[in-house]
Coordinates of C-alpha atoms and ligand atoms in Angstrom, one line a residue:
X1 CA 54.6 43.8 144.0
X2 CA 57.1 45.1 142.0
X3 CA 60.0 42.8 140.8
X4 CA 63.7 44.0 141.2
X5 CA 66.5 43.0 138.3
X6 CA 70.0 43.8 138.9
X7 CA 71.4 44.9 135.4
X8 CA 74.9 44.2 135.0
X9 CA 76.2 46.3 132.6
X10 CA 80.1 44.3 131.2
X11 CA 80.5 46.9 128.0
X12 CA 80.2 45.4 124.5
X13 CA 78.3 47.7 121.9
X14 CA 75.2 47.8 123.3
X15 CA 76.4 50.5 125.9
X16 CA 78.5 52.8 123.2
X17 CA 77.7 56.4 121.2
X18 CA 79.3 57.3 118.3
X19 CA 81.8 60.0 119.0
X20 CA 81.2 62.0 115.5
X21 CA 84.7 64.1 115.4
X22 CA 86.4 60.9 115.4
X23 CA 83.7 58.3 113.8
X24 CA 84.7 56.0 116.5
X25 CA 82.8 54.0 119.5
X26 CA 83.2 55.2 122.7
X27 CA 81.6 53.5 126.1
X28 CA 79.2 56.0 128.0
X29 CA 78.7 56.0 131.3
X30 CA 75.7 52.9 131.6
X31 CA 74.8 54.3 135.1
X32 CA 73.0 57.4 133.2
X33 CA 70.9 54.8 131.1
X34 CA 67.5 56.2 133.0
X35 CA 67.9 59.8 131.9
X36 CA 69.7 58.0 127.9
X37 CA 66.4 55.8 127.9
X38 CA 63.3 57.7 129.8
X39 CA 61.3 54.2 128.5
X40 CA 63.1 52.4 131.3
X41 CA 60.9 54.3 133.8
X42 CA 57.8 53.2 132.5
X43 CA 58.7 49.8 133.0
X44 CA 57.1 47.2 135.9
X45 CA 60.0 46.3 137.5
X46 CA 62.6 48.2 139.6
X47 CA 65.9 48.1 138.4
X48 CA 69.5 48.6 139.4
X49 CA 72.6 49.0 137.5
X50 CA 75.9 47.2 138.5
X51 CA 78.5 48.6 135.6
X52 CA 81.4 47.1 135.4
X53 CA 84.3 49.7 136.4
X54 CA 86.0 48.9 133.1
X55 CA 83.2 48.0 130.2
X56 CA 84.8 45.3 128.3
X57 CA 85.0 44.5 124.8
X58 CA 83.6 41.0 124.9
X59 CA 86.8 39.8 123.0
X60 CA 88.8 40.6 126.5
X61 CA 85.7 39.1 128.4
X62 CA 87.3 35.3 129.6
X63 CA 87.0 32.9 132.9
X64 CA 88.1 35.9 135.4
X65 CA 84.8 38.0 134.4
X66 CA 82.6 34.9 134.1
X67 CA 83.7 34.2 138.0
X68 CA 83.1 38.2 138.7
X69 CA 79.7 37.4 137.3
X70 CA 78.9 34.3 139.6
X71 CA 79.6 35.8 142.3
X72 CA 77.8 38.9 141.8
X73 CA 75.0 37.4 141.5
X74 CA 75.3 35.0 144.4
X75 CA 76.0 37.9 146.1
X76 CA 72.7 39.6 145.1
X77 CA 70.6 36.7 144.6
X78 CA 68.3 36.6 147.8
X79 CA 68.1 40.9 147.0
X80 CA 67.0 40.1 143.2
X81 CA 64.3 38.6 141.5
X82 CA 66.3 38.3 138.5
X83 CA 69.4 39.4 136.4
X84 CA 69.7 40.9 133.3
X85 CA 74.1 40.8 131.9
X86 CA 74.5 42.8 129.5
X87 CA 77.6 41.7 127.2
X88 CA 79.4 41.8 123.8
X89 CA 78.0 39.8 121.1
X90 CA 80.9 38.4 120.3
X91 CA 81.5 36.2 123.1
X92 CA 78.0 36.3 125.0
X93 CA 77.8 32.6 123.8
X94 CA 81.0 31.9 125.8
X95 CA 79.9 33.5 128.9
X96 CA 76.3 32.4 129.0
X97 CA 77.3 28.3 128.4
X98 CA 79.9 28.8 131.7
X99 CA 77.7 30.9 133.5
X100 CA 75.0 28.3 132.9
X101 CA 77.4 25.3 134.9
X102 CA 79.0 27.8 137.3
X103 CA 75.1 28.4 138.4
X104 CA 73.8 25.0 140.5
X105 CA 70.6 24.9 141.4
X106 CA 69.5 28.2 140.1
X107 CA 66.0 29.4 140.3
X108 CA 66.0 32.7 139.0
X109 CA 66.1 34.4 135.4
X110 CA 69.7 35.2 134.5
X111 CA 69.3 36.5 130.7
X112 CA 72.3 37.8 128.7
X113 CA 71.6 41.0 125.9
X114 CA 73.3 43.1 124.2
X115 CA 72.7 44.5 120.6
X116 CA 74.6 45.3 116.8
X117 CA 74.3 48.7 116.8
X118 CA 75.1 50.7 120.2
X119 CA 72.4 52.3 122.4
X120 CA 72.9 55.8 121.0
X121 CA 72.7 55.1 117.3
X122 CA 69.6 56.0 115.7
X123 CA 68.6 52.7 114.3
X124 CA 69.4 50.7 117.3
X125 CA 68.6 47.0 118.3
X126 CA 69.8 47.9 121.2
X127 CA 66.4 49.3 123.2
X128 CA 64.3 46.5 122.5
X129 CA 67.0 44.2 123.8
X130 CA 67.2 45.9 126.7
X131 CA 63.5 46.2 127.3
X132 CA 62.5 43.1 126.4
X133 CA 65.1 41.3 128.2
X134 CA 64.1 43.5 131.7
X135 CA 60.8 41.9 131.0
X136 CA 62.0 38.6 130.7
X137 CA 64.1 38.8 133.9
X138 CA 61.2 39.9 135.8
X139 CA 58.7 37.6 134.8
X140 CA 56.9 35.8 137.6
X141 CA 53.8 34.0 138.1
X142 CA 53.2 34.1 141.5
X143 CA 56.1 33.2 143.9
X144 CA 58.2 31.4 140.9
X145 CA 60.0 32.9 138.6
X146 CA 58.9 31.3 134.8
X147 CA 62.6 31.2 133.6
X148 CA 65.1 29.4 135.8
X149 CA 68.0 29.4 133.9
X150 CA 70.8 30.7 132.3
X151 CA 69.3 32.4 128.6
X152 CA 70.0 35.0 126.0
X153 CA 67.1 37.3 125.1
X154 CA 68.1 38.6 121.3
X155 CA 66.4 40.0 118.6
X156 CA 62.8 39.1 119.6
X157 CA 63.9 35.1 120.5
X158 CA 64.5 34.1 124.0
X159 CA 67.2 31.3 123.8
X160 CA 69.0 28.7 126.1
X161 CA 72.3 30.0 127.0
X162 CA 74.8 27.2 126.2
X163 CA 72.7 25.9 123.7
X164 CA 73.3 29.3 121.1
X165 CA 76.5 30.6 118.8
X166 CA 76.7 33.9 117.6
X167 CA 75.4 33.3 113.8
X168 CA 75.7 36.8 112.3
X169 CA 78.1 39.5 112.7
X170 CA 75.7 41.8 110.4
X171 CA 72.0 40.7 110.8
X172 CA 69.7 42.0 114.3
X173 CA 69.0 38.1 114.2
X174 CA 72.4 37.2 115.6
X175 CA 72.1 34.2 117.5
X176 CA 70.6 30.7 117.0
X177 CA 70.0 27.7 118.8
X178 CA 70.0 25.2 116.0
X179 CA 69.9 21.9 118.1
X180 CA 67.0 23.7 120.9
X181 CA 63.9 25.0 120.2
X182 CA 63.2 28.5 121.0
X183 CA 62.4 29.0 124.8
X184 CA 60.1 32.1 124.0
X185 CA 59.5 34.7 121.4
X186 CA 58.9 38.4 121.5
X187 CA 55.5 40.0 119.6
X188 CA 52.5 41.2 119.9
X189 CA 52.5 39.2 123.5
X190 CA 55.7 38.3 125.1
X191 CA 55.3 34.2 124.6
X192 CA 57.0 31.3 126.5
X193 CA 57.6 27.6 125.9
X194 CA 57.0 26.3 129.2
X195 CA 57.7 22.5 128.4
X196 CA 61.2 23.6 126.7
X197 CA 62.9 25.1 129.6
X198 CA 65.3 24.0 132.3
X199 CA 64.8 23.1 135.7
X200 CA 67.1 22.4 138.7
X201 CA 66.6 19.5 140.3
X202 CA 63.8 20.2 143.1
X203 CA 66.1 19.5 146.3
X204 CA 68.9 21.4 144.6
X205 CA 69.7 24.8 146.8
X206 CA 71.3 27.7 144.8
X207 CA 75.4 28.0 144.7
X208 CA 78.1 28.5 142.4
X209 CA 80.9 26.8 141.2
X210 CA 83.7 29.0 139.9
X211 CA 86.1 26.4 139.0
X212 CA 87.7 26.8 135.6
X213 CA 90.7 24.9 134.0
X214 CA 92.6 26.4 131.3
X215 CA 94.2 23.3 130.1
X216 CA 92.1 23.0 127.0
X217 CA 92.4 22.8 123.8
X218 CA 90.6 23.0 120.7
X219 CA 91.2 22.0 117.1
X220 CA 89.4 22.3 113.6
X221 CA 90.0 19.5 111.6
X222 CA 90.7 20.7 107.8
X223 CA 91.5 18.8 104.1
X224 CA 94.9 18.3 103.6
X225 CA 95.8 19.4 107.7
X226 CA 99.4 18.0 108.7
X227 CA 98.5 16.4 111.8
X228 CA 102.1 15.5 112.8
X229 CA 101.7 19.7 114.0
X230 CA 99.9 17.7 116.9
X231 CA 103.1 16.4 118.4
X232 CA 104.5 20.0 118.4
X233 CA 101.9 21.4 120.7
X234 CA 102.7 21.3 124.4
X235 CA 100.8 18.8 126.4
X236 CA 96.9 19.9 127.3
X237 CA 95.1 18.1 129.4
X238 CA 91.9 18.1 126.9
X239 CA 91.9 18.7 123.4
X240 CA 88.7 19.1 121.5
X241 CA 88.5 18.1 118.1
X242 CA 86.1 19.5 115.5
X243 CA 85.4 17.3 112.9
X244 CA 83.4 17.0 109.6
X245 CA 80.2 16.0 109.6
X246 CA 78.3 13.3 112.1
X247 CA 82.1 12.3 113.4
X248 CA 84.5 11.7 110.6
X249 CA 88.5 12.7 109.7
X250 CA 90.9 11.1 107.6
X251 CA 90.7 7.4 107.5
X252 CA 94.8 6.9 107.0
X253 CA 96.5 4.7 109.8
X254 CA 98.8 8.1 110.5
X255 CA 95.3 9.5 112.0
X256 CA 95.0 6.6 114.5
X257 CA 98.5 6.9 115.3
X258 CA 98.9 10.1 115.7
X259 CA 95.4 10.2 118.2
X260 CA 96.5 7.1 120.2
X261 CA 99.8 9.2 120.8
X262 CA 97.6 12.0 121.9
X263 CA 95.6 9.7 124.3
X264 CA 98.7 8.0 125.6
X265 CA 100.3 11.1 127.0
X266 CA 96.7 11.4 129.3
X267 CA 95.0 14.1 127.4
X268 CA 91.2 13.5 127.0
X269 CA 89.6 13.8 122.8
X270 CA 86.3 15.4 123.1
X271 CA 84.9 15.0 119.4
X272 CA 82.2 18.1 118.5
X273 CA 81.3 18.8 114.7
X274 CA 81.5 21.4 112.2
X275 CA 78.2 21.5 111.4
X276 CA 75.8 23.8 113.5
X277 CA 73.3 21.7 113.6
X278 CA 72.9 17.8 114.4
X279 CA 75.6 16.3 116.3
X280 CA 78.6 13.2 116.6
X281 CA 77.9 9.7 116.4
X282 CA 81.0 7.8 116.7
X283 CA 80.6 4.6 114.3
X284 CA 78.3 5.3 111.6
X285 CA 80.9 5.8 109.1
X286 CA 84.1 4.0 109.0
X287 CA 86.1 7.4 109.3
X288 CA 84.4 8.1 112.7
X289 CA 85.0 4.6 114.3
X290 CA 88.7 5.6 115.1
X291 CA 87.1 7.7 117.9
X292 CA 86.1 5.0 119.3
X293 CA 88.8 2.8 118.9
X294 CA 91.2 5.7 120.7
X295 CA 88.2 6.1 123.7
X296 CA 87.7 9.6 122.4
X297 CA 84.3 11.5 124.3
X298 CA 81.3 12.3 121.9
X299 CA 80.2 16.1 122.2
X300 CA 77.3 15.0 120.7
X301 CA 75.2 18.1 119.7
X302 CA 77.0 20.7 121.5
X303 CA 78.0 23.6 120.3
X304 CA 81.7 24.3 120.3
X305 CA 81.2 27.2 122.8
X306 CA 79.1 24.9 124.8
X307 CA 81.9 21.7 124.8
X308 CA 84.9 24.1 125.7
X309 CA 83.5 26.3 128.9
X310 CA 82.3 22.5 129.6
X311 CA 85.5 21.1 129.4
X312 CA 87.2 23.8 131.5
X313 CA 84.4 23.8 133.9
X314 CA 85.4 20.3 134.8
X315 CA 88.6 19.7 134.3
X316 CA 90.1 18.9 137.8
X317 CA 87.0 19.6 139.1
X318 CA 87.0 18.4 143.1
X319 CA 83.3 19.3 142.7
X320 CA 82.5 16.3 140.7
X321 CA 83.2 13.1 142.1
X322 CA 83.1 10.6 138.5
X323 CA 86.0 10.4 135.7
X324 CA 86.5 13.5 133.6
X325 CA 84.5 11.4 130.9
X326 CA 81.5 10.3 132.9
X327 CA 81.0 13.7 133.9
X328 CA 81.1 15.2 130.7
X329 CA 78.8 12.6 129.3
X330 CA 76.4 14.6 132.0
X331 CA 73.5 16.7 130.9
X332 CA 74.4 19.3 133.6
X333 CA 72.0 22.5 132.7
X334 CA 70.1 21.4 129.3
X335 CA 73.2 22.0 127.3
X336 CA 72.8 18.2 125.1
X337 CA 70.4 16.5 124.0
X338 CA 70.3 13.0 125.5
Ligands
LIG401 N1 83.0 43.8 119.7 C1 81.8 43.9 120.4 C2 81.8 43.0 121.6 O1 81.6 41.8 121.5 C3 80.7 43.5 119.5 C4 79.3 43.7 120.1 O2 79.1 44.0 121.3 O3 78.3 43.6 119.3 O4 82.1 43.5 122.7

């Protein structure tokens, strides 16, 4: 039986040419991609395109197009076998960590591509992408598809979704998941690590939830930041921090006052780091026990992209029933480790 994938086709380089009078990247029309890349004929599954009516620069990509996204597939999914988005790199890490917690109970393949160089340059990354990732969506052994989750396939690594960052605006090898191991790898065979990846809870049914709060801020600690500039920003209902290190910022009795002030006026201190890999642990250095002190949240290992479409997913969520900081301290789809 053949396997169907809906390719949704948002813009982002992978679906531009070079216009040579002018040097510059223009979208082309992705609903001609069978006759642009015969190879697409030749593959196993059946495919169909959903473009987006305006291809996007992933830099314009935000909550309104994530929603567009869920419900597109919920709209598709009993049609489907799997989906295959294809997105800007510059955001796909956004889009794939709040597609991955607006997607309950989600037992198909929903794999984000897209590629450095567009699909009509010469040297492209963009046709094995594409390929690859339409192999990925499709794969099933028997009735069960082998991915159920939300995943980027990029440069010959298959990755969890809201576990990656966009690493490299230069190199084919532009994403990383530095605190997950790679779900599967692209060579000779097409491999898969079966004990890495995600799976709903059995008596979970499919559905989406496209809530998303704006109300969220977030803030990169520096040496020598004035961080009276906090008063002076209009209330947010949750500000994210990133710190140095495991946890830490200045140890100065201003610091404490000025995130007890924070705390007071109701807005939530989720605490992620700057590094990209390893995480926060509140305590092990004098300079991070503040957090606790002030009942900050730990982001743990999360990556930035990961903690903010978090945060906004449940903000004023009426889908979750616990505080704001019990739910965050959930491991919803795989995004932290425990
Ligand atoms: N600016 C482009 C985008 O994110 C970059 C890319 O697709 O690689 O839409």
């Amino acid at each position: 039986m053949k396997r169907k994938v809906l390719l949704i086709y948002t813009g982002g380089t992978i679906g531009m040419e070079k216009n040579y009078e002018t040097g510059e990247l223009v979208p082309f029309d992705f609903s001609h991609i069978f006759s642009k890349m015969p190879e697409m004929n030749l593959l196993e599954c059946e495919v169909s395109v959903h473009p987006f009516s305006k291809p996007l620069d992933s830099s314009d990509v935000g909550p309104e197009d994530w929603k567009k996204i869920a419900v597109l597939i919920h709209r598709h999914y009993d049609q489907y076998d799997g989906f295959l988005i294809l997105h800007g790199t510059d955001t796909m890490s956004y889009s794939a960590s709040a597609l991955s917690f607006m997607l309950k109970g989600l037992r198909k393949p929903v794999i984000f591509t897209g590629s450095q160089l567009p699909i009509g340059d010469l040297r492209t990354d963009a046709k094995e992408n594409l390929l690859t990732g339409l192999t990925y969506a499709s794969w099933y052994e028997g009735d069960e598809a082998v991915i159920q989750e939300v995943a980027i396939y990029f440069e010959y690594k298959l990755l969890r979704g809201n576990r990656t960052l966009k690493y490299s605006a230069e190199y084919f090898d532009a994403y990383h998941s530095p605190n997950y191991p790679l779900l599967g790898q692209s060579g000779v065979h097409l491999k898969i690590e079966t004990e890495d990846l995600f799976r709903p809870e059995p008596d979970e049914e499919f559905s989406i939830d496209t809530h998303i709060s704006r109300e969220v801020l977030f803030w990169r600690i520096f040496p020598g930041m004035t961080l009276e500039y906090f008063s002076e920003i209009p209330k947010m209902k949750v500000l994210i921090l990133q710190v140095f290190g495991s946890g830490t910022i200045f140890g100065t009795e201003k610091t404490e006052q000025v995130l007890r002030k924070i705390r007071a006026n109701g807005t939530e201190i989720v605490v992620v780091s700057q590094c990209i890999s390893g995480g926060i642990s509140f305590g092990k250095y004098e300079n991070s026990s503040v957090f606790n002190r002030v009942g900050a949240i730990s982001g743990k290992d999360l990556t930035a992209e990961s903690a903010i479409t978090k945060c906004m997913h449940l903000l004023d969520n009426p889908g979750y029933s616990g505080t704001f900081a019990e739910n965050f301290a959930l491991n919803l789809r795989g995004e932290v480790t425990e």
